mmCIF file of N, CA and C in Angstrom:
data_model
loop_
_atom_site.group_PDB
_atom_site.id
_atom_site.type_symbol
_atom_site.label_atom_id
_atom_site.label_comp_id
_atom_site.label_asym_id
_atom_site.label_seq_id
_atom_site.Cartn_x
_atom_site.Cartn_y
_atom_site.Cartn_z
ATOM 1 N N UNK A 5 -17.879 7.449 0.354
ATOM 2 C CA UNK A 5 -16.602 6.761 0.261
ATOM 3 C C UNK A 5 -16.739 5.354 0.821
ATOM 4 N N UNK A 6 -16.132 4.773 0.139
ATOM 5 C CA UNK A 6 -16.193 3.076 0.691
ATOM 6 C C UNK A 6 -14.731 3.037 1.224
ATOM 7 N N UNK A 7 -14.813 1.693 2.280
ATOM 8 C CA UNK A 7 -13.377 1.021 2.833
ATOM 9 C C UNK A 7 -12.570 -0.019 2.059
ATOM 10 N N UNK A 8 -11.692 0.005 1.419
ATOM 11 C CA UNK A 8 -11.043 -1.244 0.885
ATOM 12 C C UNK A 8 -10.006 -1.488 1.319
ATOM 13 N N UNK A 9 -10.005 -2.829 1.626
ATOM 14 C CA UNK A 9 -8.483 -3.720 1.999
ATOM 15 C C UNK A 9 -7.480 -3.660 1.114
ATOM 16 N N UNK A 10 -6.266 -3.072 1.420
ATOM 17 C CA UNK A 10 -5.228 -3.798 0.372
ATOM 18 C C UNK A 10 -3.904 -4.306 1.249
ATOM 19 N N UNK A 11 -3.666 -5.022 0.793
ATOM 20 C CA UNK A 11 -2.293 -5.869 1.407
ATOM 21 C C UNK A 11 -1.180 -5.884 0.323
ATOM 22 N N UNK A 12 -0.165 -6.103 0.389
ATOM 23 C CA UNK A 12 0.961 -6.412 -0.298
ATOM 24 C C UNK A 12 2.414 -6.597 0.735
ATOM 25 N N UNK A 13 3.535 -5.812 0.001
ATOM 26 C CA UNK A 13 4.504 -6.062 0.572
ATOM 27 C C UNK A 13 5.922 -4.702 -0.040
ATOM 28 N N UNK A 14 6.445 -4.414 1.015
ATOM 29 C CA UNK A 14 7.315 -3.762 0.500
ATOM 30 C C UNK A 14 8.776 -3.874 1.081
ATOM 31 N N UNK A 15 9.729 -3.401 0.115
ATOM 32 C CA UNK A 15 11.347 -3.783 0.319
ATOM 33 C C UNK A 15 11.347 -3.398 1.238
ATOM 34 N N UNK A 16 12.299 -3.884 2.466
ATOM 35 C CA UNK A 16 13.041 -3.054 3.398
ATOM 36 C C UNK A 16 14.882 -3.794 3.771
ATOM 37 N N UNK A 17 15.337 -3.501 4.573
ATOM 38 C CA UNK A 17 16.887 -4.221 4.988
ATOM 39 C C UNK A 17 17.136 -5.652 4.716
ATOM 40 N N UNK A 18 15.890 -6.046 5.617
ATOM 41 C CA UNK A 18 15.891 -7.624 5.721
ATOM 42 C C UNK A 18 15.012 -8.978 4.714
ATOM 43 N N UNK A 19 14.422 -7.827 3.594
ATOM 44 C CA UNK A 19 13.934 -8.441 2.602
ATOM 45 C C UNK A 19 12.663 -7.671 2.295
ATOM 46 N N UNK A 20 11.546 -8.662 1.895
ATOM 47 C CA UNK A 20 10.091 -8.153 2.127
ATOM 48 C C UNK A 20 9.388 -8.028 3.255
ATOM 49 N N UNK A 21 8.823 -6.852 3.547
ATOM 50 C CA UNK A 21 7.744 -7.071 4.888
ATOM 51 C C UNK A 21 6.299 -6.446 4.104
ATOM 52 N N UNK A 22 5.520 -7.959 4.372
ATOM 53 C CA UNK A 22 3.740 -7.816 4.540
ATOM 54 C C UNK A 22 3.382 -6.747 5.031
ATOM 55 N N UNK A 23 2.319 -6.420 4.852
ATOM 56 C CA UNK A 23 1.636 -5.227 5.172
ATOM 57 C C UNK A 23 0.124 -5.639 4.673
ATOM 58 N N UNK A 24 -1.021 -5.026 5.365
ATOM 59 C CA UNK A 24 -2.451 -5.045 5.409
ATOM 60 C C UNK A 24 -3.061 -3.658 5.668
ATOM 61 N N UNK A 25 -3.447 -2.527 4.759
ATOM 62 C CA UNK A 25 -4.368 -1.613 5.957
ATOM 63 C C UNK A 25 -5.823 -1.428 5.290
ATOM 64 N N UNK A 26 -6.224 -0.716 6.093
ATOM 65 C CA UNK A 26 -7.584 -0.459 5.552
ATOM 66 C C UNK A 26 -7.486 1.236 5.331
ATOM 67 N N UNK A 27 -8.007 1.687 4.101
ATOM 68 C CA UNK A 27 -7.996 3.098 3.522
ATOM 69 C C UNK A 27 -9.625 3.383 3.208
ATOM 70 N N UNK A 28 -10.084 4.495 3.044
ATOM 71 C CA UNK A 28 -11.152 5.184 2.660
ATOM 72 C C UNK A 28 -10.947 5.759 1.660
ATOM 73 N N UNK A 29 -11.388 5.112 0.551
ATOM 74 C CA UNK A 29 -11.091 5.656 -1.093
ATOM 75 C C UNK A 29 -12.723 5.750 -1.805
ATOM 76 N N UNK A 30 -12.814 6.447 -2.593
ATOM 77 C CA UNK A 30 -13.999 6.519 -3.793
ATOM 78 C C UNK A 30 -13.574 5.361 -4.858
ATOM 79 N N UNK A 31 -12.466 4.454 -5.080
ATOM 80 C CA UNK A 31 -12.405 3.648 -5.783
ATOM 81 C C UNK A 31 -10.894 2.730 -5.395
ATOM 82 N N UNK A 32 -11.156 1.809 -6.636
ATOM 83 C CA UNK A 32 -9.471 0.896 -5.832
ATOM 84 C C UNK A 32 -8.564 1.286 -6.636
ATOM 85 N N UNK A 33 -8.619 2.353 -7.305
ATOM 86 C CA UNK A 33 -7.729 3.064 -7.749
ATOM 87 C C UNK A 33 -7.039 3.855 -6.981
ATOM 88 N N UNK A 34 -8.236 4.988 -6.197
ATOM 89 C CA UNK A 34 -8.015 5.735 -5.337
ATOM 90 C C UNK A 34 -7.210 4.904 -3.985
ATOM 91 N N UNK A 35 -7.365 4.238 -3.829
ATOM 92 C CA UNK A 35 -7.142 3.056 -2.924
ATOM 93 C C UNK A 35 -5.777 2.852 -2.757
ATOM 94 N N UNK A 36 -5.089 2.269 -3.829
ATOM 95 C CA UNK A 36 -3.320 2.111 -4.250
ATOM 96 C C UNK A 36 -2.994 3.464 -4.125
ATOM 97 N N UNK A 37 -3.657 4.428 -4.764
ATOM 98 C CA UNK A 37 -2.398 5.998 -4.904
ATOM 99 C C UNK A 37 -2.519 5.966 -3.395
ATOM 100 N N UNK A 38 -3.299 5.848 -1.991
ATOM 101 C CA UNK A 38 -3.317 6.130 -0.841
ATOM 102 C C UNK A 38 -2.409 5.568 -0.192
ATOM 103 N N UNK A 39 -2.334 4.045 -0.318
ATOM 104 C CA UNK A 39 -1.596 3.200 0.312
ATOM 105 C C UNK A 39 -0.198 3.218 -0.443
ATOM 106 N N UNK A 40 0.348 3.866 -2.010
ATOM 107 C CA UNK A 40 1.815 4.600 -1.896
ATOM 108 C C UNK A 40 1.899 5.555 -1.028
ATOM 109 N N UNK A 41 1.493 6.483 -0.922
ATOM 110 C CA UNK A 41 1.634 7.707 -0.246
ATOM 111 C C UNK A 41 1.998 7.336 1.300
ATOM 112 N N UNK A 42 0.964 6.534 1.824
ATOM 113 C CA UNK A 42 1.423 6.271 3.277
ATOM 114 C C UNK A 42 2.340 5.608 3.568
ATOM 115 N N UNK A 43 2.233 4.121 2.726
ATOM 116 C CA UNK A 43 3.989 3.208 3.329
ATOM 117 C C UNK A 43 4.782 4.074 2.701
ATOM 118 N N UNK A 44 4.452 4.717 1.648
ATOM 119 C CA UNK A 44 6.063 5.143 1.355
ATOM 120 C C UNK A 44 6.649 6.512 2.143
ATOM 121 N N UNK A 45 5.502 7.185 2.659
ATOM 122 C CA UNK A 45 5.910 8.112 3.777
ATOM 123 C C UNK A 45 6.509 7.694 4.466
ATOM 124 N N UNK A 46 5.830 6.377 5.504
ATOM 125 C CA UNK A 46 6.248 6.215 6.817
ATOM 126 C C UNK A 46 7.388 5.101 6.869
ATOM 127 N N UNK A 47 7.602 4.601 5.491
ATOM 128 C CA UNK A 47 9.065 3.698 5.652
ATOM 129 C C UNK A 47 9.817 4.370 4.870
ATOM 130 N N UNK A 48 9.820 5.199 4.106
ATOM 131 C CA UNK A 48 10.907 5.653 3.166
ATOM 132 C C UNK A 48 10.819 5.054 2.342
ATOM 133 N N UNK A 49 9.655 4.790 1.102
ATOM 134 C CA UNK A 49 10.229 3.991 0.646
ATOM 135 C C UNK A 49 9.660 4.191 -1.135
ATOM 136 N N UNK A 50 10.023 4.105 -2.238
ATOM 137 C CA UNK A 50 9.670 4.595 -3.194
ATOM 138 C C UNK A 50 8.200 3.760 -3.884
ATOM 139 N N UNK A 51 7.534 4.026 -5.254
ATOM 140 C CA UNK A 51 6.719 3.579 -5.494
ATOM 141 C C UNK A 51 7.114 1.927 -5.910
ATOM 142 N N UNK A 52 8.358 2.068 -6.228
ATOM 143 C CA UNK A 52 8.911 1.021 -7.316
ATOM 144 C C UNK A 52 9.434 -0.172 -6.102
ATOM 145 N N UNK A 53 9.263 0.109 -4.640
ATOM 146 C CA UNK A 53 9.261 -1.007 -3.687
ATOM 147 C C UNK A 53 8.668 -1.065 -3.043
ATOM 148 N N UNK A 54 7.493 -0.820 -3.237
ATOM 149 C CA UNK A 54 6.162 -1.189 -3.164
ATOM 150 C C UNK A 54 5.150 -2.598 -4.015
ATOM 151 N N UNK A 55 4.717 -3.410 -3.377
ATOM 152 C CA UNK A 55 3.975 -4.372 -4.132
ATOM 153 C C UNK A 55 2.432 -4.433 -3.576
ATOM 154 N N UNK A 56 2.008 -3.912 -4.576
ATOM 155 C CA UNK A 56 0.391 -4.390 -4.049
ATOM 156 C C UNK A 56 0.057 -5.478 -4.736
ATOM 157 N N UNK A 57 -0.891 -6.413 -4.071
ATOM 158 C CA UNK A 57 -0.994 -7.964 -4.479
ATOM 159 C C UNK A 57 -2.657 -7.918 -4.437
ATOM 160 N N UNK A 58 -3.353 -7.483 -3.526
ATOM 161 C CA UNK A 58 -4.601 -7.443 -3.369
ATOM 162 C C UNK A 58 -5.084 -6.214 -3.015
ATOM 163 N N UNK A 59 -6.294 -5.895 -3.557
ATOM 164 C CA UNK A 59 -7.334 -4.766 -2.810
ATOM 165 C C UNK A 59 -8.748 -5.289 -3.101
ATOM 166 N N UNK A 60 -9.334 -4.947 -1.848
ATOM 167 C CA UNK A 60 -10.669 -5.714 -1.657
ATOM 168 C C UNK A 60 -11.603 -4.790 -0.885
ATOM 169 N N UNK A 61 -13.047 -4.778 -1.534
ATOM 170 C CA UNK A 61 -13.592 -3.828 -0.509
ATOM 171 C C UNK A 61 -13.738 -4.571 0.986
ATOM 172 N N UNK A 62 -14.161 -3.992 2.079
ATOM 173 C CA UNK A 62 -14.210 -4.397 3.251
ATOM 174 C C UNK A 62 -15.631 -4.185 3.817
#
């Protein structure tokens, strides 16, 4: 498994908030389905306010 960066941004109250993490995916496919799953766990928040802008290996 490789590490890739992805950053974007997702809705919340006060507009957009940035976001950066680092995930352990087999691809940067695998990569985005990870990083929905987690912001949208831990903010509530659906796929459709979600923005990914970049993913990069690390």
């Amino acid at each position: 498994m490789s590490t890739y960066t992805v950053s974007g941004r997702f809705q919340s109250r006060d507009g957009f908030q940035p976001f950066s993490k680092d995930v352990e995916a087999e691809n940067e496919d695998l990569a985005r389905e990870r990083i929905y799953t987690q912001v949208g766990s831990q903010h509530n928040r659906k796929r459709t306010q979600i923005e990914i802008e970049e993913v990069s290996a690390a």
